[in-house]
Amino acid sequence: MKIGDEKMKKISTWMLLLTLGFLFTPLVWADSDTDSLKAEVEALKSRLAQLEAKLAEPQVKTGEGGGHTAAESAPSVSVPSLMSGIGISGYVDSIYSYNFNAPDDISTGTGNNVARVFDRHPNSFNLNAAQLTFKKPVSADSRVGFVTEILAGNDSELITSTGLGTTGDEFDLKQAYAEILVPTSNAIKGLNDIDLKVGKFVTMAGAEVIESKDNWNTSRSILFGYAIPFTHTGIRGTYTFNNGWDLCLGVNNGWDVTDDNNNGKTIETHFGFNNIALPGDSSLTVGLQGYFGPEAAGDDHSYRNLLDVVAIYKTPWKPLTLMYNYDYASQENILADPDSSLATLVNDSNWQGHAAYARIDINDQWSISSRFEYFEDQDHVRVVVPTGTPAGDAYWEITGTLEYRPWKNTITRLEYRHDDANQPVFHDGGVLDLGVGPFSDTQDTISGEVMFIF
């Protein structure tokens, strides 16, 4: 036991000495190691400062367009950010139209439905329109916006403006304008803001519009096709009063032209009041539009003037709405009967017409609409008639339309229309002798239409 105790004492003594050696060794080298450690810390601080300065500098990158730095370039924006606030919508419109007069030669255009606009191809299925609309509306929080509408189909063949594509194209830039909500309310207390449009836009005239989905009937009125313009290119400002009245003034290149065809400009005006309350919980909306300016190519002095009146009456009987449209226009120095051997220059011609409408919304899905109109073209300067026929002075038509909306985004229509003229201008049966054939003073058609809206 003693021998073991002595061994244990020796081992314990050696362990104590080794421990003390480890503890006191750093103290021996303390002075030299401290100086070395300080030097390393200072070096690290210097390198860190250099790295921070380098990161703060703009990174130079040479792209495909040349040596522009990232600091000079505009910040990148994600696609969702660019599309913020922009709405995308559109519609597709297809019809089938049958003419009971059975004009045969539709390949040459001589067998068309006469005095019609977009439903001029008889006995045929037609894609009237496929439209895509991009719109960023303006508001007090976002004062700059735009509208761009691209139209394809048969409708675009007729509304293509001079200087933008070719008449007959099945694609058209129907509208393309920038919109600015001018903050006049900030400048003058009590005023409302002015809505300013610059670019190409549809006309303010007429009770009907280019988009069939926003009309009551499948076919367009004679007034829509021959009494008024379709589009304008220029600037338009609108001011809305607090009581529902609104005023619009604008300057444009003229009727259906993108590039001006003369040195003159057309003035456009609008004055209206909206949803004025009347007895029996009814209301009245009235718009008065005017266009004044030279329209003949290369002629700055021969003026065309248009007065257009539209009234909409929501009757005390809620399902029934009535609408009325009147147009009167005059033109100086215009060619009458331009497509015949009787073509003559008329110093002062005029045209005018009336259209009356009624619509009954039976329920959320079914509606019936009717239209009656009368149009005078005394000097034969507006309505295009087939070659070899005496131009009509007066036209009238009556239309009945049944509308069914099976789903929220779908509209279907069945329409019957009767046209009449004081001259035999409508095709009747086969087309003979290169377009000169039998004609009638009446025309009857039936049409079916389907529209999908998105």
XYZ file of C-alpha atoms in Angstrom:
454
model
C 0.000 0.000 0.000
C 2.878 2.369 0.796
C 4.575 1.635 -2.526
C 1.372 2.472 -4.350
C 0.931 5.675 -2.404
C 4.413 6.836 -3.276
C 3.832 6.192 -6.998
C 0.641 8.157 -6.869
C 2.419 11.075 -5.207
C 5.107 11.124 -7.944
C 2.512 11.062 -10.725
C 0.543 13.852 -9.085
C 3.682 15.953 -8.718
C 4.585 15.581 -12.437
C 1.077 16.493 -13.517
C 1.151 19.620 -11.379
C 4.485 20.678 -12.875
C 3.230 20.122 -16.462
C 0.084 22.126 -15.783
C 2.058 25.025 -14.349
C 4.342 24.903 -17.401
C 1.417 25.266 -19.820
C -0.043 28.098 -17.822
C 3.095 30.163 -17.575
C 4.459 29.608 -21.101
C 2.201 32.308 -22.734
C 3.339 34.797 -20.180
C 6.897 34.299 -21.283
C 6.033 35.035 -24.927
C 3.367 37.701 -24.222
C 5.308 40.726 -25.376
C 6.373 39.366 -28.768
C 2.929 37.808 -29.613
C 1.017 40.993 -28.724
C 2.961 43.066 -31.221
C 2.366 40.463 -33.974
C -1.373 40.262 -33.251
C -1.771 44.036 -33.392
C -0.116 44.133 -36.818
C -2.474 41.473 -38.199
C -5.558 43.309 -36.901
C -4.466 46.574 -38.544
C -3.895 44.761 -41.850
C -7.387 43.239 -41.709
C -8.938 46.649 -41.029
C -7.180 48.126 -44.051
C -8.331 45.325 -46.363
C -11.917 45.630 -45.092
C -11.970 49.385 -45.788
C -10.725 48.800 -49.354
C -13.423 46.172 -49.963
C -16.223 48.464 -48.725
C -15.032 51.284 -51.000
C -14.966 48.950 -54.006
C -18.494 47.713 -53.384
C -19.771 51.301 -53.230
C -18.525 52.047 -56.790
C -20.872 51.426 -59.872
C -20.046 48.229 -61.717
C -19.048 48.835 -65.331
C -20.709 46.505 -67.857
C -20.544 46.771 -71.617
C -23.767 45.680 -73.280
C -24.834 45.252 -76.891
C -25.572 48.940 -77.238
C -22.123 50.171 -76.142
C -20.234 51.119 -72.982
C -23.058 52.287 -70.695
C -22.631 51.768 -66.987
C -25.307 50.326 -64.753
C -25.537 53.684 -62.994
C -26.433 55.351 -66.326
C -29.056 52.767 -67.318
C -32.673 52.878 -66.182
C -33.474 50.458 -63.365
C -34.880 47.154 -64.547
C -38.614 46.671 -64.064
C -40.322 43.312 -63.914
C -43.099 42.453 -66.389
C -45.808 42.369 -63.694
C -44.728 45.868 -62.632
C -44.953 47.184 -66.205
C -48.457 45.742 -66.628
C -49.727 47.162 -63.358
C -52.988 49.029 -63.871
C -53.363 47.960 -67.526
C -56.583 46.165 -68.422
C -56.831 43.772 -71.368
C -60.210 43.049 -72.926
C -61.806 42.260 -76.265
C -64.513 40.467 -78.184
C -65.128 38.234 -81.213
C -68.153 38.825 -83.470
C -69.392 36.433 -86.177
C -72.584 36.572 -88.257
C -74.487 34.805 -91.003
C -76.600 37.032 -93.259
C -79.133 35.854 -95.839
C -80.548 38.182 -98.508
C -83.953 37.107 -99.852
C -83.205 38.896 -103.147
C -80.446 36.283 -103.620
C -77.730 38.370 -105.301
C -75.352 35.907 -106.942
C -72.053 37.570 -107.753
C -70.572 38.316 -104.339
C -67.004 37.517 -105.457
C -66.727 40.801 -107.370
C -68.540 42.854 -104.772
C -71.434 43.527 -107.153
C -73.818 41.279 -105.233
C -73.494 42.896 -101.828
C -76.279 43.997 -99.528
C -76.784 47.581 -100.736
C -76.865 50.495 -98.259
C -75.384 48.312 -95.529
C -72.224 48.785 -93.489
C -70.682 45.740 -91.791
C -73.285 43.149 -92.868
C -72.814 43.746 -96.589
C -71.829 40.157 -97.574
C -75.021 38.157 -98.301
C -75.647 34.432 -97.896
C -72.326 33.909 -96.134
C -70.732 33.312 -92.760
C -68.493 36.239 -91.832
C -65.996 37.091 -89.107
C -66.993 40.686 -88.564
C -64.596 41.548 -85.776
C -61.939 40.272 -83.423
C -60.798 43.118 -81.198
C -58.112 43.381 -78.531
C -58.070 46.406 -76.205
C -55.282 47.567 -73.895
C -56.327 50.290 -71.479
C -54.764 52.108 -68.553
C -57.494 54.366 -67.135
C -56.715 57.731 -65.587
C -57.623 58.779 -62.059
C -56.639 61.324 -59.428
C -53.933 58.892 -58.285
C -52.723 57.976 -61.783
C -53.143 60.914 -64.163
C -51.558 59.459 -67.305
C -53.051 56.540 -69.211
C -53.709 55.248 -72.708
C -56.033 53.210 -74.910
C -54.948 50.961 -77.780
C -57.491 48.955 -79.783
C -56.521 46.531 -82.545
C -59.346 45.353 -84.801
C -59.299 42.457 -87.271
C -62.045 41.121 -89.528
C -64.482 42.446 -92.114
C -65.376 45.517 -90.051
C -61.839 46.846 -90.290
C -62.035 46.904 -94.106
C -64.426 49.846 -93.960
C -63.129 51.930 -91.076
C -59.414 52.019 -91.999
C -58.494 55.700 -92.060
C -56.534 57.264 -94.905
C -52.823 57.249 -94.115
C -52.972 54.224 -91.801
C -52.904 51.042 -93.840
C -54.921 50.484 -96.987
C -58.678 50.528 -97.401
C -59.698 46.879 -97.579
C -57.169 45.718 -94.986
C -58.606 43.256 -92.492
C -56.510 44.766 -89.697
C -56.864 48.268 -88.300
C -55.480 50.280 -85.403
C -58.931 51.526 -84.475
C -57.875 53.651 -81.505
C -54.483 54.619 -80.131
C -54.311 57.639 -77.860
C -52.637 58.914 -74.729
C -54.920 60.224 -71.998
C -54.050 62.837 -69.387
C -56.188 63.980 -66.476
C -55.114 67.631 -66.242
C -55.189 68.746 -62.553
C -57.086 72.008 -63.062
C -58.825 71.363 -59.745
C -55.483 71.954 -58.018
C -54.916 75.263 -59.818
C -58.375 76.776 -59.395
C -60.525 75.841 -56.452
C -63.972 74.603 -57.414
C -63.030 73.372 -60.897
C -62.986 69.740 -61.977
C -60.113 68.139 -63.863
C -59.964 68.180 -67.682
C -59.701 64.859 -69.522
C -57.312 65.252 -72.475
C -56.884 62.706 -75.287
C -54.164 62.907 -77.947
C -53.980 60.442 -80.840
C -56.557 58.493 -82.836
C -60.042 57.972 -81.400
C -63.602 57.140 -82.498
C -66.082 59.865 -83.382
C -68.477 61.401 -80.877
C -71.273 61.528 -83.470
C -74.048 58.979 -83.789
C -76.276 56.780 -81.654
C -74.459 53.600 -82.705
C -70.814 52.571 -82.418
C -68.371 50.314 -84.239
C -68.554 47.539 -81.619
C -71.679 45.470 -82.230
C -71.767 44.344 -78.589
C -72.586 47.915 -77.520
C -75.465 48.353 -79.992
C -79.062 47.155 -79.878
C -79.137 45.635 -83.382
C -76.903 43.407 -85.498
C -76.900 45.631 -88.599
C -75.890 49.295 -88.420
C -78.154 52.142 -89.374
C -77.816 54.001 -92.668
C -76.997 57.091 -90.594
C -74.077 55.295 -88.947
C -72.639 54.180 -92.279
C -73.258 57.211 -94.487
C -74.107 60.314 -92.447
C -71.197 60.514 -89.986
C -67.458 59.714 -89.720
C -65.920 56.708 -87.951
C -62.651 58.013 -86.461
C -60.470 61.116 -86.069
C -56.812 61.838 -85.322
C -56.072 64.881 -83.191
C -56.602 66.255 -79.689
C -59.808 66.238 -77.604
C -60.513 67.784 -74.208
C -63.570 67.031 -72.052
C -64.794 68.881 -68.977
C -67.576 67.432 -66.802
C -69.582 69.738 -64.581
C -70.804 68.691 -61.145
C -74.431 68.634 -62.281
C -73.841 65.983 -64.969
C -73.385 68.353 -67.896
C -70.280 67.919 -70.013
C -68.468 69.956 -72.659
C -65.938 68.781 -75.224
C -63.734 70.668 -77.695
C -61.201 69.238 -80.103
C -59.150 69.725 -83.250
C -58.394 66.900 -85.689
C -57.266 66.104 -89.229
C -60.809 65.408 -90.426
C -63.166 62.537 -91.204
C -61.494 59.115 -91.275
C -57.974 60.353 -92.023
C -54.800 59.780 -90.035
C -52.621 61.830 -92.382
C -54.349 65.113 -93.215
C -55.338 65.423 -96.881
C -55.272 69.244 -96.840
C -53.894 72.138 -94.793
C -57.110 72.770 -92.897
C -58.273 71.299 -89.603
C -61.667 70.108 -88.403
C -63.173 71.469 -85.192
C -65.249 69.077 -83.086
C -67.648 70.062 -80.313
C -69.915 68.249 -77.889
C -72.350 69.501 -75.296
C -74.549 67.182 -73.316
C -76.288 66.353 -70.090
C -76.455 62.871 -68.619
C -79.201 61.047 -66.738
C -81.270 64.107 -65.901
C -83.958 62.930 -63.472
C -87.547 63.189 -64.723
C -90.929 62.361 -63.142
C -91.846 58.720 -62.677
C -88.294 57.635 -61.881
C -87.312 58.175 -65.527
C -84.248 59.955 -66.932
C -83.023 61.678 -70.083
C -79.565 61.900 -71.659
C -78.977 64.259 -74.594
C -75.833 64.916 -76.627
C -75.290 67.609 -79.271
C -72.229 67.063 -81.492
C -70.774 69.216 -84.262
C -67.949 68.853 -86.803
C -66.789 71.764 -88.964
C -63.845 71.841 -91.384
C -62.535 71.244 -94.925
C -62.600 67.574 -95.932
C -61.804 67.463 -99.659
C -58.300 66.321 -100.607
C -56.070 69.262 -101.507
C -58.864 71.769 -100.847
C -58.629 73.981 -97.751
C -61.799 75.974 -98.422
C -64.631 73.529 -99.221
C -66.146 72.908 -95.813
C -68.132 69.938 -94.560
C -70.374 70.616 -91.574
C -72.228 68.073 -89.434
C -74.832 68.508 -86.716
C -75.614 65.355 -84.730
C -78.226 64.927 -81.980
C -78.649 61.833 -79.790
C -81.275 61.445 -77.054
C -81.813 58.457 -74.728
C -84.944 58.237 -72.589
C -85.214 55.658 -69.800
C -88.964 55.389 -69.325
C -90.885 54.956 -66.059
C -91.454 51.360 -67.174
C -87.983 50.014 -66.373
C -87.710 47.389 -69.144
C -88.273 50.004 -71.893
C -85.614 52.413 -73.214
C -86.103 54.744 -76.186
C -83.421 56.400 -78.329
C -83.440 58.977 -81.134
C -80.746 60.167 -83.544
C -80.806 63.054 -86.037
C -78.031 64.023 -88.462
C -77.746 66.947 -90.855
C -74.618 67.560 -92.933
C -73.561 69.764 -95.831
C -70.567 69.721 -98.154
C -69.234 72.381 -100.513
C -67.890 71.439 -103.962
C -68.413 67.694 -103.870
C -68.778 65.240 -106.753
C -72.280 63.779 -107.109
C -72.792 60.300 -108.631
C -68.998 59.739 -108.584
C -69.254 56.158 -109.899
C -71.423 56.907 -112.932
C -71.296 58.786 -116.225
C -73.589 61.375 -114.622
C -70.868 62.569 -112.228
C -71.158 66.315 -111.660
C -69.698 68.850 -109.246
C -72.254 70.141 -106.754
C -71.549 73.503 -105.153
C -73.495 72.815 -101.987
C -74.915 69.373 -101.246
C -76.518 68.089 -98.079
C -77.770 64.893 -96.478
C -79.885 64.215 -93.421
C -81.701 61.463 -91.589
C -83.676 60.352 -88.544
C -83.465 57.082 -86.601
C -85.772 55.977 -83.767
C -85.085 53.004 -81.499
C -86.904 51.024 -78.808
C -85.519 48.276 -76.567
C -87.294 46.072 -74.037
C -85.215 44.055 -71.572
C -87.560 41.167 -70.823
C -85.224 39.785 -68.154
C -81.496 39.379 -67.523
C -81.122 37.142 -70.594
C -83.705 38.223 -73.185
C -84.220 41.549 -75.006
C -86.058 42.735 -78.101
C -85.136 45.867 -80.070
C -86.530 47.721 -83.056
C -85.248 50.536 -85.257
C -86.903 52.706 -87.892
C -84.965 55.248 -89.943
C -85.247 57.547 -92.924
C -82.275 58.970 -94.854
C -82.129 61.575 -97.643
C -79.205 61.786 -100.065
C -80.595 64.259 -102.588
C -77.376 64.766 -104.549
C -76.259 61.114 -104.414
C -72.980 61.936 -102.667
C -73.089 59.451 -99.760
C -74.781 56.088 -100.452
C -72.904 53.850 -102.884
C -75.217 51.973 -105.279
C -74.466 49.334 -107.955
C -73.252 50.398 -111.378
C -76.068 50.848 -113.848
C -78.729 51.812 -111.321
C -80.276 55.249 -110.835
C -79.033 56.617 -107.521
C -81.655 56.803 -104.829
C -82.698 60.087 -103.271
C -84.344 58.587 -100.197
C -83.984 55.386 -98.178
C -85.845 53.957 -95.225
C -85.554 50.742 -93.255
C -87.144 48.918 -90.335
C -85.325 46.349 -88.201
C -86.363 43.927 -85.477
C -83.790 42.140 -83.292
C -84.169 39.370 -80.710
C -81.236 39.105 -78.296
C -80.405 36.206 -75.977
C -77.506 36.199 -73.501
C -77.029 32.570 -72.343
C -73.920 33.456 -70.338
C -72.469 36.679 -68.987
C -69.816 36.923 -71.718
C -71.934 35.688 -74.663
C -74.473 37.556 -76.820
C -76.578 35.943 -79.558
C -78.989 37.747 -81.901
C -81.559 36.969 -84.564
C -82.521 39.908 -86.787
C -84.910 40.670 -89.632
C -84.502 43.870 -91.681
C -86.423 45.433 -94.557
C -84.863 48.170 -96.745
C -86.703 50.410 -99.191
C -85.569 53.101 -101.657
C -87.284 55.432 -104.102
C -85.207 53.896 -106.910
C -84.427 50.248 -107.830
C -80.936 50.151 -106.292
C -81.019 46.703 -104.616
C -79.845 43.542 -106.369
C -82.705 41.220 -107.290
C -81.694 37.725 -108.358
C -78.675 36.989 -110.526
C -76.122 39.615 -111.500
C -75.862 39.859 -115.271
C -73.574 41.514 -117.811
C -70.585 42.361 -115.618
C -72.581 43.697 -112.715
C -75.548 45.177 -114.585
C -78.543 43.011 -113.740
C -82.066 42.991 -112.350
C -82.672 45.387 -109.491
C -85.438 46.082 -106.995
C -86.457 48.999 -104.811
C -86.684 46.703 -101.754
C -84.354 44.346 -99.915
C -85.020 41.913 -97.047
C -82.412 40.122 -94.954
C -82.274 37.829 -91.948
C -79.136 37.537 -89.817
C -77.816 35.465 -86.966
C -75.011 36.769 -84.763
C -72.834 35.331 -81.983
C -70.427 37.405 -79.878
C -67.979 36.325 -77.185
C -66.714 39.043 -74.827
C -63.646 38.798 -72.603
